[in-house]
Structure formats: structure tokens, C-alpha cells
């Protein structure tokens, strides 16, 4: 009985010593931390796809007549004298044209480019003056210019009253702002005593006045 108890104690001591000193130490637990790394740069294919998508989202450009090109444009219109030229119009040479009866057309300095027609892309708003030899009449007109078959064509859409010179034009927010000189009813045509700022919107193939404000003008 004593022998069996001694053998048992010896066996337990052997197992205990083996678990503490024998064999390899337990492997460390695997780390679960993930180190942050910078995002990989897009591949050339991805960059090309993004560029293509952006180009599709952008509105398609339309050929624009520059203010310099207005001086060589064909001019036409729906009101005299421009309606006399038909659909083909007449060509300006260095900004001017002269025809039978002493009629003269001359492109004027005020000119601007912008999105005036919501369905027609970018337009150039230019000015022109018509006069006839031997008369005192001077009529400024507003014309919209675009390219047709690669060539500049200007259509006169609005003609101001006699001797109302245009001072400036601008285009923004699909509206045109035109500053010109005019007069009150008591002032003869040769006189000017008002500076008018008029706002126009394109519609029905013409320029429709939305509003205007006047201020005193002294020559």
C-alpha cells in the first residue's frame, strides 16, 4: 500500500516537472492589429474612365464667333434694311458694307459672348449701325452671331430708335444687358439726355426686354 502511494506521488511529480520545464514554450497569440496604409493610386484605366465620364457630363461646346470675327460676318435680319438681303445676308468687309442707294452698315465696338440662348449654346451679342447717305438717321441694332458651316453669321434681332447709340453690352445668366443713350419725349432727335440700362432675354428668335432703368445724362 505504501509502495503504490509512493509510485503515484512520483508519477505526479514527473508530470508536473515535464509541464514546467520540458517541451517548447507556447506560441504567442497572433496579433489582430491592422496597420493603416495609404490608398493605392488609381490605375491608368481607372483614371481614363473617370476622365471619360467627366467629359460626357460636361456640355458639348459649340463653335463661337469672336468679336473680331464679327467684322467679316454675313449680316441678315427680319426687319428692313436687313430683310432686303434675304437669308444669305450681306458680307461685312473689315466691319463695313455699302450698297445701292447709299445704305451703309458698320459694325460697332460693343460686343460680348455668353450663354444667352438656353437651347442654342454660346452666342455672341454684337452691335451694328445702319445709315443712308444724305440723311441724318443713325440706327443701332443688336445682333446674335453664330457659325454656320464654319463661317460667322449675324442676325439682327432688335433695332433701336433713331440716334440711340449703344455704349456697352454684356451677357450673363442667359440675359443680355445693354446700355445705350436715349432722350425724353421733349428732347429733339439730335439731343440725348438719358442713359438707359436695359435687360433682355432671348425668346421667339428675338430679344425681349425684361426691364430698364434710366439715369440723367449730359453730353
PDB file of C-alpha atoms in Angstrom:
ATOM      1  CA  UNK A   1       0.000   0.000   0.000  1.00  0.00           C
ATOM      2  CA  UNK A   2       2.830   2.339   0.859  1.00  0.00           C
ATOM      3  CA  UNK A   3       4.644   1.354  -2.318  1.00  0.00           C
ATOM      4  CA  UNK A   4       1.655   2.159  -4.561  1.00  0.00           C
ATOM      5  CA  UNK A   5       1.273   5.556  -2.899  1.00  0.00           C
ATOM      6  CA  UNK A   6       4.969   6.309  -3.453  1.00  0.00           C
ATOM      7  CA  UNK A   7       4.778   5.326  -7.123  1.00  0.00           C
ATOM      8  CA  UNK A   8       1.709   7.533  -7.607  1.00  0.00           C
ATOM      9  CA  UNK A   9       3.402  10.566  -5.985  1.00  0.00           C
ATOM     10  CA  UNK A  10       6.465  10.013  -8.150  1.00  0.00           C
ATOM     11  CA  UNK A  11       4.341   9.932 -11.300  1.00  0.00           C
ATOM     12  CA  UNK A  12       2.558  13.170 -10.412  1.00  0.00           C
ATOM     13  CA  UNK A  13       5.846  14.902  -9.716  1.00  0.00           C
ATOM     14  CA  UNK A  14       7.210  13.731 -13.079  1.00  0.00           C
ATOM     15  CA  UNK A  15       4.205  15.087 -14.991  1.00  0.00           C
ATOM     16  CA  UNK A  16       4.409  18.434 -13.163  1.00  0.00           C
ATOM     17  CA  UNK A  17       8.087  18.871 -13.928  1.00  0.00           C
ATOM     18  CA  UNK A  18       7.566  17.947 -17.560  1.00  0.00           C
ATOM     19  CA  UNK A  19       4.804  20.595 -17.962  1.00  0.00           C
ATOM     20  CA  UNK A  20       7.002  23.331 -16.485  1.00  0.00           C
ATOM     21  CA  UNK A  21      10.436  22.677 -17.949  1.00  0.00           C
ATOM     22  CA  UNK A  22      10.011  20.360 -20.846  1.00  0.00           C
ATOM     23  CA  UNK A  23       8.989  20.991 -24.459  1.00  0.00           C
ATOM     24  CA  UNK A  24       8.681  24.200 -26.416  1.00  0.00           C
ATOM     25  CA  UNK A  25       7.036  27.306 -24.887  1.00  0.00           C
ATOM     26  CA  UNK A  26       3.519  28.063 -26.094  1.00  0.00           C
ATOM     27  CA  UNK A  27       3.379  30.084 -29.287  1.00  0.00           C
ATOM     28  CA  UNK A  28       2.351  33.738 -28.845  1.00  0.00           C
ATOM     29  CA  UNK A  29      -1.177  34.602 -29.875  1.00  0.00           C
ATOM     30  CA  UNK A  30      -1.496  36.027 -33.352  1.00  0.00           C
ATOM     31  CA  UNK A  31      -1.805  39.817 -33.418  1.00  0.00           C
ATOM     32  CA  UNK A  32      -5.114  41.182 -34.636  1.00  0.00           C
ATOM     33  CA  UNK A  33      -3.903  44.816 -35.125  1.00  0.00           C
ATOM     34  CA  UNK A  34      -4.066  46.113 -38.727  1.00  0.00           C
ATOM     35  CA  UNK A  35      -1.609  48.818 -39.717  1.00  0.00           C
ATOM     36  CA  UNK A  36      -3.035  51.691 -41.781  1.00  0.00           C
ATOM     37  CA  UNK A  37      -1.637  52.087 -45.295  1.00  0.00           C
ATOM     38  CA  UNK A  38      -2.229  54.881 -47.851  1.00  0.00           C
ATOM     39  CA  UNK A  39      -4.816  54.139 -50.569  1.00  0.00           C
ATOM     40  CA  UNK A  40      -3.363  52.795 -53.755  1.00  0.00           C
ATOM     41  CA  UNK A  41      -3.221  55.323 -56.611  1.00  0.00           C
ATOM     42  CA  UNK A  42      -5.808  54.786 -59.345  1.00  0.00           C
ATOM     43  CA  UNK A  43      -4.713  52.673 -62.210  1.00  0.00           C
ATOM     44  CA  UNK A  44      -4.366  54.319 -65.637  1.00  0.00           C
ATOM     45  CA  UNK A  45      -7.511  52.532 -66.748  1.00  0.00           C
ATOM     46  CA  UNK A  46      -9.479  53.938 -63.800  1.00  0.00           C
ATOM     47  CA  UNK A  47      -8.154  57.460 -64.449  1.00  0.00           C
ATOM     48  CA  UNK A  48      -9.119  57.215 -68.104  1.00  0.00           C
ATOM     49  CA  UNK A  49     -12.615  56.047 -67.159  1.00  0.00           C
ATOM     50  CA  UNK A  50     -13.066  58.977 -64.750  1.00  0.00           C
ATOM     51  CA  UNK A  51     -11.863  61.441 -67.395  1.00  0.00           C
ATOM     52  CA  UNK A  52     -14.258  59.984 -69.961  1.00  0.00           C
ATOM     53  CA  UNK A  53     -17.175  60.242 -67.527  1.00  0.00           C
ATOM     54  CA  UNK A  54     -16.336  63.876 -66.772  1.00  0.00           C
ATOM     55  CA  UNK A  55     -16.151  64.749 -70.454  1.00  0.00           C
ATOM     56  CA  UNK A  56     -19.536  63.162 -71.039  1.00  0.00           C
ATOM     57  CA  UNK A  57     -21.048  65.123 -68.160  1.00  0.00           C
ATOM     58  CA  UNK A  58     -19.731  68.468 -69.474  1.00  0.00           C
ATOM     59  CA  UNK A  59     -21.921  70.259 -72.036  1.00  0.00           C
ATOM     60  CA  UNK A  60     -20.699  69.958 -75.568  1.00  0.00           C
ATOM     61  CA  UNK A  61     -19.001  73.073 -76.861  1.00  0.00           C
ATOM     62  CA  UNK A  62     -20.315  74.926 -79.873  1.00  0.00           C
ATOM     63  CA  UNK A  63     -18.308  76.993 -82.339  1.00  0.00           C
ATOM     64  CA  UNK A  64     -18.302  80.571 -81.098  1.00  0.00           C
ATOM     65  CA  UNK A  65     -17.972  83.716 -83.175  1.00  0.00           C
ATOM     66  CA  UNK A  66     -15.379  86.017 -81.656  1.00  0.00           C
ATOM     67  CA  UNK A  67     -15.923  89.759 -81.620  1.00  0.00           C
ATOM     68  CA  UNK A  68     -13.074  90.071 -84.114  1.00  0.00           C
ATOM     69  CA  UNK A  69     -14.836  87.651 -86.491  1.00  0.00           C
ATOM     70  CA  UNK A  70     -17.971  89.827 -86.454  1.00  0.00           C
ATOM     71  CA  UNK A  71     -16.119  92.214 -88.749  1.00  0.00           C
ATOM     72  CA  UNK A  72     -16.141  89.587 -91.503  1.00  0.00           C
ATOM     73  CA  UNK A  73     -19.580  88.081 -90.832  1.00  0.00           C
ATOM     74  CA  UNK A  74     -22.589  87.834 -93.103  1.00  0.00           C
ATOM     75  CA  UNK A  75     -25.410  90.031 -91.762  1.00  0.00           C
ATOM     76  CA  UNK A  76     -29.120  89.420 -92.172  1.00  0.00           C
ATOM     77  CA  UNK A  77     -32.355  90.141 -90.288  1.00  0.00           C
ATOM     78  CA  UNK A  78     -36.139  90.094 -90.359  1.00  0.00           C
ATOM     79  CA  UNK A  79     -36.622  93.893 -90.441  1.00  0.00           C
ATOM     80  CA  UNK A  80     -35.555  96.484 -93.014  1.00  0.00           C
ATOM     81  CA  UNK A  81     -32.990  97.143 -94.225  1.00  0.00           C
ATOM     82  CA  UNK A  82     -31.629  93.718 -93.253  1.00  0.00           C
ATOM     83  CA  UNK A  83     -34.646  91.780 -94.501  1.00  0.00           C
ATOM     84  CA  UNK A  84     -33.870  93.093 -98.003  1.00  0.00           C
ATOM     85  CA  UNK A  85     -30.777  90.883 -98.099  1.00  0.00           C
ATOM     86  CA  UNK A  86     -32.651  87.596 -97.785  1.00  0.00           C
ATOM     87  CA  UNK A  87     -31.391  84.545 -95.931  1.00  0.00           C
ATOM     88  CA  UNK A  88     -27.922  84.859 -97.441  1.00  0.00           C
ATOM     89  CA  UNK A  89     -27.367  88.318 -95.972  1.00  0.00           C
ATOM     90  CA  UNK A  90     -24.521  90.625 -96.989  1.00  0.00           C
ATOM     91  CA  UNK A  91     -20.846  90.189 -96.107  1.00  0.00           C
ATOM     92  CA  UNK A  92     -19.023  92.727 -93.976  1.00  0.00           C
ATOM     93  CA  UNK A  93     -15.528  93.636 -95.113  1.00  0.00           C
ATOM     94  CA  UNK A  94     -13.391  94.992 -92.301  1.00  0.00           C
ATOM     95  CA  UNK A  95     -16.597  95.650 -90.386  1.00  0.00           C
ATOM     96  CA  UNK A  96     -18.470  97.579 -93.083  1.00  0.00           C
ATOM     97  CA  UNK A  97     -20.709  97.145 -96.119  1.00  0.00           C
ATOM     98  CA  UNK A  98     -22.042  99.689 -98.620  1.00  0.00           C
ATOM     99  CA  UNK A  99     -24.813  99.075-101.125  1.00  0.00           C
ATOM    100  CA  UNK A 100     -27.165 100.725-103.582  1.00  0.00           C
ATOM    101  CA  UNK A 101     -28.935 103.909-102.521  1.00  0.00           C
ATOM    102  CA  UNK A 102     -26.161 104.937-100.180  1.00  0.00           C
ATOM    103  CA  UNK A 103     -27.002 102.392 -97.478  1.00  0.00           C
ATOM    104  CA  UNK A 104     -24.055 101.699 -95.188  1.00  0.00           C
ATOM    105  CA  UNK A 105     -23.690  99.111 -92.454  1.00  0.00           C
ATOM    106  CA  UNK A 106     -20.939  99.396 -89.859  1.00  0.00           C
ATOM    107  CA  UNK A 107     -20.133  97.018 -87.025  1.00  0.00           C
ATOM    108  CA  UNK A 108     -19.772  98.838 -83.698  1.00  0.00           C
ATOM    109  CA  UNK A 109     -17.395  98.252 -80.813  1.00  0.00           C
ATOM    110  CA  UNK A 110     -19.793  96.937 -78.103  1.00  0.00           C
ATOM    111  CA  UNK A 111     -19.708  93.138 -78.237  1.00  0.00           C
ATOM    112  CA  UNK A 112     -19.941  90.260 -75.735  1.00  0.00           C
ATOM    113  CA  UNK A 113     -20.026  86.458 -75.737  1.00  0.00           C
ATOM    114  CA  UNK A 114     -22.044  84.227 -73.395  1.00  0.00           C
ATOM    115  CA  UNK A 115     -24.912  81.779 -72.929  1.00  0.00           C
ATOM    116  CA  UNK A 116     -27.937  83.787 -73.997  1.00  0.00           C
ATOM    117  CA  UNK A 117     -30.000  81.085 -75.709  1.00  0.00           C
ATOM    118  CA  UNK A 118     -30.702  78.150 -73.302  1.00  0.00           C
ATOM    119  CA  UNK A 119     -31.197  75.811 -76.256  1.00  0.00           C
ATOM    120  CA  UNK A 120     -28.573  77.157 -78.622  1.00  0.00           C
ATOM    121  CA  UNK A 121     -25.342  77.162 -76.645  1.00  0.00           C
ATOM    122  CA  UNK A 122     -22.930  80.072 -76.635  1.00  0.00           C
ATOM    123  CA  UNK A 123     -23.799  83.189 -78.638  1.00  0.00           C
ATOM    124  CA  UNK A 124     -22.047  86.438 -79.436  1.00  0.00           C
ATOM    125  CA  UNK A 125     -24.092  89.601 -78.992  1.00  0.00           C
ATOM    126  CA  UNK A 126     -22.772  92.302 -81.311  1.00  0.00           C
ATOM    127  CA  UNK A 127     -23.866  95.757 -82.422  1.00  0.00           C
ATOM    128  CA  UNK A 128     -24.220  97.352 -85.814  1.00  0.00           C
ATOM    129  CA  UNK A 129     -25.321 100.727 -87.160  1.00  0.00           C
ATOM    130  CA  UNK A 130     -27.131 101.461 -90.403  1.00  0.00           C
ATOM    131  CA  UNK A 131     -27.223 104.834 -92.137  1.00  0.00           C
ATOM    132  CA  UNK A 132     -28.078 106.212 -95.548  1.00  0.00           C
ATOM    133  CA  UNK A 133     -26.073 108.858 -97.358  1.00  0.00           C
ATOM    134  CA  UNK A 134     -27.821 112.239 -97.385  1.00  0.00           C
ATOM    135  CA  UNK A 135     -29.957 111.533 -94.287  1.00  0.00           C
ATOM    136  CA  UNK A 136     -29.467 112.168 -90.570  1.00  0.00           C
ATOM    137  CA  UNK A 137     -30.826 108.825 -89.419  1.00  0.00           C
ATOM    138  CA  UNK A 138     -28.491 106.513 -87.489  1.00  0.00           C
ATOM    139  CA  UNK A 139     -29.985 103.251 -86.279  1.00  0.00           C
ATOM    140  CA  UNK A 140     -28.128 100.959 -83.899  1.00  0.00           C
ATOM    141  CA  UNK A 141     -29.073  97.299 -83.912  1.00  0.00           C
ATOM    142  CA  UNK A 142     -28.357  94.252 -81.742  1.00  0.00           C
ATOM    143  CA  UNK A 143     -27.444  91.044 -83.496  1.00  0.00           C
ATOM    144  CA  UNK A 144     -26.792  87.469 -82.410  1.00  0.00           C
ATOM    145  CA  UNK A 145     -23.853  85.802 -84.117  1.00  0.00           C
ATOM    146  CA  UNK A 146     -23.123  82.106 -84.584  1.00  0.00           C
ATOM    147  CA  UNK A 147     -21.183  79.972 -87.000  1.00  0.00           C
ATOM    148  CA  UNK A 148     -22.873  78.229 -89.894  1.00  0.00           C
ATOM    149  CA  UNK A 149     -20.731  75.777 -91.836  1.00  0.00           C
ATOM    150  CA  UNK A 150     -17.739  77.243 -90.038  1.00  0.00           C
ATOM    151  CA  UNK A 151     -18.413  80.853 -91.097  1.00  0.00           C
ATOM    152  CA  UNK A 152     -19.688  83.704 -88.887  1.00  0.00           C
ATOM    153  CA  UNK A 153     -23.292  84.778 -89.473  1.00  0.00           C
ATOM    154  CA  UNK A 154     -25.017  87.594 -87.554  1.00  0.00           C
ATOM    155  CA  UNK A 155     -28.786  88.047 -87.365  1.00  0.00           C
ATOM    156  CA  UNK A 156     -30.090  91.468 -86.358  1.00  0.00           C
ATOM    157  CA  UNK A 157     -32.835  90.832 -83.783  1.00  0.00           C
ATOM    158  CA  UNK A 158     -33.529  94.319 -82.419  1.00  0.00           C
ATOM    159  CA  UNK A 159     -33.244  97.837 -83.864  1.00  0.00           C
ATOM    160  CA  UNK A 160     -33.249 100.853 -81.552  1.00  0.00           C
ATOM    161  CA  UNK A 161     -34.820 104.185 -82.358  1.00  0.00           C
ATOM    162  CA  UNK A 162     -33.071 106.864 -84.394  1.00  0.00           C
ATOM    163  CA  UNK A 163     -29.765 108.053 -82.915  1.00  0.00           C
ATOM    164  CA  UNK A 164     -29.718 105.926 -79.774  1.00  0.00           C
ATOM    165  CA  UNK A 165     -26.061 104.868 -79.656  1.00  0.00           C
ATOM    166  CA  UNK A 166     -25.166 101.692 -77.771  1.00  0.00           C
ATOM    167  CA  UNK A 167     -22.500 102.227 -75.119  1.00  0.00           C
ATOM    168  CA  UNK A 168     -21.916  98.663 -73.896  1.00  0.00           C
ATOM    169  CA  UNK A 169     -23.320  95.127 -73.918  1.00  0.00           C
ATOM    170  CA  UNK A 170     -22.803  92.162 -71.607  1.00  0.00           C
ATOM    171  CA  UNK A 171     -24.189  88.624 -71.310  1.00  0.00           C
ATOM    172  CA  UNK A 172     -24.767  86.691 -68.092  1.00  0.00           C
ATOM    173  CA  UNK A 173     -27.375  84.372 -66.583  1.00  0.00           C
ATOM    174  CA  UNK A 174     -28.970  83.876 -70.025  1.00  0.00           C
ATOM    175  CA  UNK A 175     -29.751  87.597 -70.137  1.00  0.00           C
ATOM    176  CA  UNK A 176     -28.261  90.489 -72.062  1.00  0.00           C
ATOM    177  CA  UNK A 177     -27.643  93.894 -70.522  1.00  0.00           C
ATOM    178  CA  UNK A 178     -27.453  96.784 -72.974  1.00  0.00           C
ATOM    179  CA  UNK A 179     -26.518 100.335 -72.049  1.00  0.00           C
ATOM    180  CA  UNK A 180     -27.455 102.999 -74.594  1.00  0.00           C
ATOM    181  CA  UNK A 181     -28.229 106.694 -74.772  1.00  0.00           C
ATOM    182  CA  UNK A 182     -31.715 107.998 -75.413  1.00  0.00           C
ATOM    183  CA  UNK A 183     -33.924 111.014 -74.725  1.00  0.00           C
ATOM    184  CA  UNK A 184     -37.158 112.113 -73.116  1.00  0.00           C
ATOM    185  CA  UNK A 185     -40.073 112.991 -75.452  1.00  0.00           C
ATOM    186  CA  UNK A 186     -39.435 116.725 -75.110  1.00  0.00           C
ATOM    187  CA  UNK A 187     -35.878 116.459 -76.500  1.00  0.00           C
ATOM    188  CA  UNK A 188     -35.354 116.527 -80.315  1.00  0.00           C
ATOM    189  CA  UNK A 189     -33.692 113.537 -82.046  1.00  0.00           C
ATOM    190  CA  UNK A 190     -30.365 115.329 -82.153  1.00  0.00           C
ATOM    191  CA  UNK A 191     -30.289 115.540 -78.339  1.00  0.00           C
ATOM    192  CA  UNK A 192     -29.555 112.933 -75.682  1.00  0.00           C
ATOM    193  CA  UNK A 193     -30.382 113.338 -72.009  1.00  0.00           C
ATOM    194  CA  UNK A 194     -30.863 109.799 -70.655  1.00  0.00           C
ATOM    195  CA  UNK A 195     -28.609 106.778 -70.212  1.00  0.00           C
ATOM    196  CA  UNK A 196     -30.680 103.610 -70.236  1.00  0.00           C
ATOM    197  CA  UNK A 197     -29.693 100.195 -68.920  1.00  0.00           C
ATOM    198  CA  UNK A 198     -31.980  97.575 -70.437  1.00  0.00           C
ATOM    199  CA  UNK A 199     -32.115  93.853 -69.693  1.00  0.00           C
ATOM    200  CA  UNK A 200     -33.166  91.475 -72.450  1.00  0.00           C
ATOM    201  CA  UNK A 201     -33.941  87.778 -72.719  1.00  0.00           C
ATOM    202  CA  UNK A 202     -33.863  85.692 -75.869  1.00  0.00           C
ATOM    203  CA  UNK A 203     -37.237  84.317 -76.988  1.00  0.00           C
ATOM    204  CA  UNK A 204     -39.187  83.770 -80.203  1.00  0.00           C
ATOM    205  CA  UNK A 205     -35.979  84.394 -82.189  1.00  0.00           C
ATOM    206  CA  UNK A 206     -35.664  87.921 -80.869  1.00  0.00           C
ATOM    207  CA  UNK A 207     -34.572  89.870 -77.792  1.00  0.00           C
ATOM    208  CA  UNK A 208     -37.418  90.654 -75.407  1.00  0.00           C
ATOM    209  CA  UNK A 209     -36.969  93.498 -72.935  1.00  0.00           C
ATOM    210  CA  UNK A 210     -37.479  92.438 -69.323  1.00  0.00           C
ATOM    211  CA  UNK A 211     -36.762  95.769 -67.649  1.00  0.00           C
ATOM    212  CA  UNK A 212     -34.856  99.026 -67.923  1.00  0.00           C
ATOM    213  CA  UNK A 213     -33.682 101.848 -65.716  1.00  0.00           C
ATOM    214  CA  UNK A 214     -32.828 105.417 -66.746  1.00  0.00           C
ATOM    215  CA  UNK A 215     -30.463 107.979 -65.316  1.00  0.00           C
ATOM    216  CA  UNK A 216     -29.704 111.530 -66.280  1.00  0.00           C
ATOM    217  CA  UNK A 217     -27.106 112.028 -68.991  1.00  0.00           C
ATOM    218  CA  UNK A 218     -25.258 115.168 -70.011  1.00  0.00           C
ATOM    219  CA  UNK A 219     -23.218 115.082 -73.250  1.00  0.00           C
TER     220      UNK A 219
END
